[in-house]
Amino acid sequence: MEKIPILKMGKLLLVTIQVDLYDRLAEALEADLVQMINKTGAQGVLIDISAVSIIDSFMGRIIGNIATMSKILDAETVVVGMQPAVAITLIELGLPLTGVYSALNVEKGMSLLQGKINLKETGFIPEDDGDTE
Amino acid sequence: MKNETIKILQKQKKKILDMWMNFQLTDETLREDLMNNDELRMQSEDLVTALVDNLKDENIDTPDSPDFDSVTDILNGISISRAKQGYTSRETGIFVFSLKQALLVLLQQEIRDPQVLYDQSLKVNKLIDFFGVATFETFIKGREEVILRQTDEITEISTPVIQIWDGILALPIIGTLDSARTQVVMENLLQKIVETGSSIAILDISGVPAVDSLVAQHLIKTVSATRLMGAECIISGIRPEIAQTVVHLGIDLSGVITKASLASALKTAFGILQLQVTRKQKNPLIVE
Amino acid sequence: MTVVREIDVIPFRNRIKETAAKMGMGLVNQTKLITAASELARNMLKYAKGGKVLIEVISKGRENGIRLVFKDEGPGIPDIALAMKDGYSTGKSLGLGLPGTRRLVSEFNIETEIGKGTTVTIIKWKNG
């Protein structure tokens, strides 16, 4: 069975979804990621969905699950690179993915995550909401 | 009995044209500003030729017969081009129906027997009426095309996305927001966000005449979609009346950053981006 | 086209995408249609162990569109009004499937008979 690779980069886990997701693949990703967070003690998860052309309610739920589960395991999740058409469709579907952070691209996602992690470590509250350079 | 009308009409083609031109030129609604007489004559001649040459015993009662395809084609061409040139439907109507007048006058001159005259006139009448209706149909279609094109243009024109700063986009919305328009606005905005890598979008609604719950819903949708992409969305240009209606209608805008003016929205955006705008020192000599 | 396994969903989505792209449907509307189709296909797999989908191009006046007919022989839906409500689900999903799908397409029609099956017809106009 196909698998979506999860890369470890310092304190972060990086997932780039390059294929069209079907339900079982997404479920496997959810399980793998949670395992991986636990194993590596990662503090942030970055999911790049710029190559994903369809997100329906099931996939949306998986993304939400991943975010919630990571949160319990003390890791933040950022979804990056959502295509405009996908964003519009998700809103119309009634799925605003609340609780999931998003960023325009990997770079911005990284700095957003870094900001969140720093915040957690130092307790320092910066003035911005993090999605800036 | 052999149909006299066709023979008469085919023999007198020149006369029909002259008479028709005469009717058209004497009509007071003639638009010499839109088309000169030579052009009009050519158009008319084409039509008379196509009509008379294709007229046969079998088809005089059936205007939708394929024999008349060339006539319908010419008429379609004329009425569509007239619709685009700005002729009124009345002027186009007169163009076709004055042909009927010409034909009937001619028949009256040529046919002596009142019974035959009546029968033949009726046939010609029906034939031209059919073409008249067809002309109106295409005339309206021509107009509709103009309207559709304009609608597209208006949608395009009225949703410009402007980059006002590095990382900040502004989108002034003018006119009512319906769901079709919202989709265009959202698409343009999100596309531009991706293109420019902007992290803040300002939606200025000072040009929106009224905000009801539906419009508010569309705004909220746009804001949510922008956030999904990873950018922040500020709504500005909220007039006091709009603030009142929003509250009276019980619309919840609490999840949205709202500002009264574009200027204060821009200030907020600068704040988010941690940018500072300072006045240049007036007299550099004083500073050391 | 038959959808009986989960993996069938991918070629099925691609078929719709091809059809939509060929008629010049915009990317957003394409995405909405495919997402809607994906929702319905999942329902079909989950509650009826699969079914058949008919994909056709239709036109009304100057507007072209795509019609999808999802036909299954599953248990049927006991209360359509309830199933069409946001947030209602018998399975463990978000309950956005049917109502969300309806918001994504231009026309939506559902017919169901207990024990016989369910037919869902959706239409998405090219510019709608």
Coordinates of N, CA, C and O in Angstrom, one line a residue, chain A residues 2 20-25 27 53-61 83-86 88-95, chain C residues 6-7 9-10 13-14 17 27-28 30-32 34-35 38-39 42 46 86 92-94 96-97 99-101 103-104:
Chain A
E2 N 0.4 2.3 -0.7 CA 1.1 3.6 -0.7 C 1.2 4.1 0.7 O 0.4 3.9 1.5
D20 N -3.2 12.1 -4.9 CA -4.6 12.3 -4.6 C -4.9 11.4 -3.4 O -4.7 10.2 -3.5
L21 N -5.5 12.0 -2.4 CA -5.8 11.2 -1.2 C -7.0 10.4 -1.4 O -8.0 10.9 -2.0
Y22 N -7.0 9.2 -1.0 CA -8.3 8.5 -0.8 C -8.4 8.1 0.7 O -7.4 8.3 1.4
D23 N -9.5 7.7 1.1 CA -9.8 7.7 2.5 C -8.8 6.9 3.4 O -8.3 7.3 4.4
R24 N -8.5 5.7 2.9 CA -7.6 4.8 3.7 C -6.2 5.4 3.8 O -5.6 5.4 4.9
L25 N -5.8 6.1 2.7 CA -4.4 6.7 2.8 C -4.4 7.8 3.8 O -3.4 7.9 4.5
E27 N -6.3 8.1 6.4 CA -6.4 7.5 7.7 C -5.1 7.0 8.2 O -4.7 7.2 9.3
S53 N -5.8 18.7 -4.9 CA -6.8 19.5 -5.7 C -8.2 19.3 -5.1 O -9.1 20.0 -5.4
I54 N -8.3 18.3 -4.2 CA -9.7 18.1 -3.7 C -9.5 17.8 -2.2 O -8.8 16.9 -1.7
I55 N -10.3 18.5 -1.4 CA -10.5 18.1 0.0 C -11.9 18.1 0.3 O -12.6 19.1 0.2
D56 N -12.4 16.9 0.6 CA -13.9 16.8 0.9 C -14.0 16.7 2.5 O -13.0 16.8 3.2
S57 N -15.2 16.4 2.9 CA -15.5 16.5 4.4 C -14.6 15.5 5.1 O -14.2 15.7 6.2
F58 N -14.4 14.3 4.5 CA -13.6 13.3 5.2 C -12.2 13.7 5.4 O -11.6 13.7 6.5
M59 N -11.6 14.2 4.3 CA -10.2 14.6 4.4 C -10.1 15.8 5.3 O -9.1 16.0 6.0
G60 N -11.1 16.7 5.3 CA -11.1 17.8 6.2 C -11.1 17.4 7.6 O -10.4 17.9 8.5
R61 N -11.9 16.3 7.8 CA -12.0 15.8 9.2 C -10.6 15.2 9.6 O -10.2 15.4 10.8
Q83 N -4.9 25.5 -2.1 CA -5.2 26.2 -3.4 C -6.5 27.0 -3.2 O -7.4 26.5 -2.4
P84 N -6.6 28.1 -3.9 CA -7.8 28.9 -3.7 C -9.1 28.1 -3.9 O -10.1 28.2 -3.1
A85 N -9.2 27.3 -5.0 CA -10.4 26.6 -5.3 C -10.8 25.7 -4.2 O -11.9 25.5 -3.8
V86 N -9.7 25.1 -3.5 CA -10.0 24.2 -2.4 C -10.5 24.9 -1.2 O -11.5 24.5 -0.6
I88 N -12.2 27.8 -1.2 CA -13.6 28.2 -1.5 C -14.5 27.0 -1.3 O -15.6 27.2 -0.7
T89 N -14.1 25.9 -1.9 CA -15.0 24.7 -1.7 C -15.2 24.3 -0.3 O -16.3 24.0 0.1
L90 N -14.1 24.3 0.5 CA -14.3 24.0 1.9 C -15.2 24.9 2.7 O -16.1 24.4 3.5
I91 N -15.2 26.2 2.4 CA -16.1 27.1 3.0 C -17.5 26.9 2.6 O -18.4 26.8 3.4
E92 N -17.7 26.6 1.3 CA -19.1 26.4 0.8 C -19.6 25.1 1.5 O -20.8 25.0 1.8
L93 N -18.7 24.1 1.6 CA -19.1 22.9 2.2 C -19.4 23.0 3.7 O -20.2 22.2 4.3
G94 N -19.0 24.1 4.3 CA -19.3 24.4 5.7 C -18.2 23.8 6.6 O -18.4 23.4 7.7
L95 N -16.9 23.8 6.1 CA -15.8 23.3 6.8 C -14.7 24.3 7.0 O -13.7 24.2 6.2
Chain C
E6 N -13.0 1.5 -2.5 CA -12.6 2.9 -2.1 C -11.6 3.5 -3.2 O -11.7 4.6 -3.5
I7 N -10.8 2.6 -3.7 CA -9.8 3.0 -4.7 C -10.4 3.5 -6.0 O -9.9 4.2 -6.8
V9 N -12.6 5.5 -6.3 CA -13.0 6.9 -6.3 C -12.0 7.8 -7.1 O -12.4 8.8 -7.7
I10 N -10.7 7.4 -7.1 CA -9.7 8.2 -7.8 C -9.9 8.3 -9.3 O -10.0 9.4 -9.8
R13 N -13.0 10.4 -9.9 CA -12.8 11.8 -9.8 C -12.1 12.4 -11.1 O -12.5 13.4 -11.6
N14 N -11.1 11.6 -11.5 CA -10.4 12.0 -12.7 C -11.3 12.1 -13.9 O -11.2 13.0 -14.7
K17 N -13.2 15.2 -13.7 CA -12.3 16.4 -14.0 C -12.1 16.6 -15.5 O -12.2 17.7 -16.0
L27 N -12.0 26.5 -12.7 CA -11.3 25.6 -11.7 C -12.1 25.5 -10.4 O -12.3 24.4 -9.8
V28 N -12.7 26.6 -9.9 CA -13.4 26.6 -8.7 C -14.7 25.7 -8.8 O -14.9 24.8 -8.0
Q30 N -15.1 23.3 -11.0 CA -14.7 21.9 -11.1 C -14.4 21.3 -9.8 O -14.9 20.2 -9.5
T31 N -13.7 22.1 -8.9 CA -13.4 21.6 -7.6 C -14.6 21.3 -6.8 O -14.7 20.3 -6.1
K32 N -15.6 22.3 -6.9 CA -16.8 22.1 -6.1 C -17.5 20.8 -6.6 O -18.0 20.0 -5.8
I34 N -16.3 18.1 -8.1 CA -15.6 16.9 -7.8 C -15.7 16.6 -6.3 O -15.9 15.5 -5.9
T35 N -15.6 17.7 -5.5 CA -15.8 17.5 -4.0 C -17.2 16.9 -3.7 O -17.3 16.0 -3.0
S38 N -17.3 13.4 -4.7 CA -16.5 12.6 -3.8 C -17.3 12.3 -2.5 O -17.3 11.1 -2.0
E39 N -18.0 13.3 -2.0 CA -18.9 13.1 -0.9 C -20.0 12.0 -1.1 O -20.2 11.1 -0.3
R42 N -18.6 8.5 -1.4 CA -18.3 8.0 -0.1 C -19.5 7.5 0.5 O -19.5 6.3 1.1
K46 N -20.2 3.7 1.8 CA -20.3 3.5 3.2 C -21.6 2.8 3.6 O -21.7 1.9 4.4
D86 N -27.6 20.1 8.5 CA -26.2 20.3 8.8 C -25.9 19.6 10.1 O -26.7 19.8 11.1
K92 N -20.0 8.0 11.8 CA -19.3 8.9 12.7 C -18.6 10.0 11.9 O -17.4 10.3 12.1
S93 N -19.3 10.6 11.0 CA -18.7 11.7 10.2 C -19.2 13.0 10.7 O -19.9 13.1 11.7
L94 N -18.8 14.1 10.0 CA -19.2 15.4 10.5 C -20.6 15.8 10.2 O -21.1 16.8 10.6
L96 N -21.7 16.6 7.3 CA -21.8 17.7 6.3 C -22.0 17.2 4.9 O -22.3 17.9 4.0
G97 N -21.9 15.8 4.7 CA -22.0 15.2 3.4 C -23.1 15.7 2.6 O -22.9 16.4 1.6
P99 N -25.9 17.9 3.1 CA -26.2 19.4 3.0 C -25.0 20.1 2.4 O -25.3 21.0 1.6
G100 N -23.8 19.7 2.7 CA -22.6 20.4 2.2 C -22.6 20.2 0.6 O -22.4 21.1 -0.1
T101 N -22.9 19.0 0.2 CA -22.9 18.7 -1.2 C -23.9 19.5 -1.9 O -23.7 20.1 -3.0
R103 N -24.9 22.5 -1.2 CA -24.4 23.8 -1.3 C -23.3 23.9 -2.5 O -23.1 25.0 -3.0
L104 N -22.7 22.8 -2.8 CA -21.6 22.9 -3.8 C -22.1 22.8 -5.2 O -21.4 23.2 -6.1

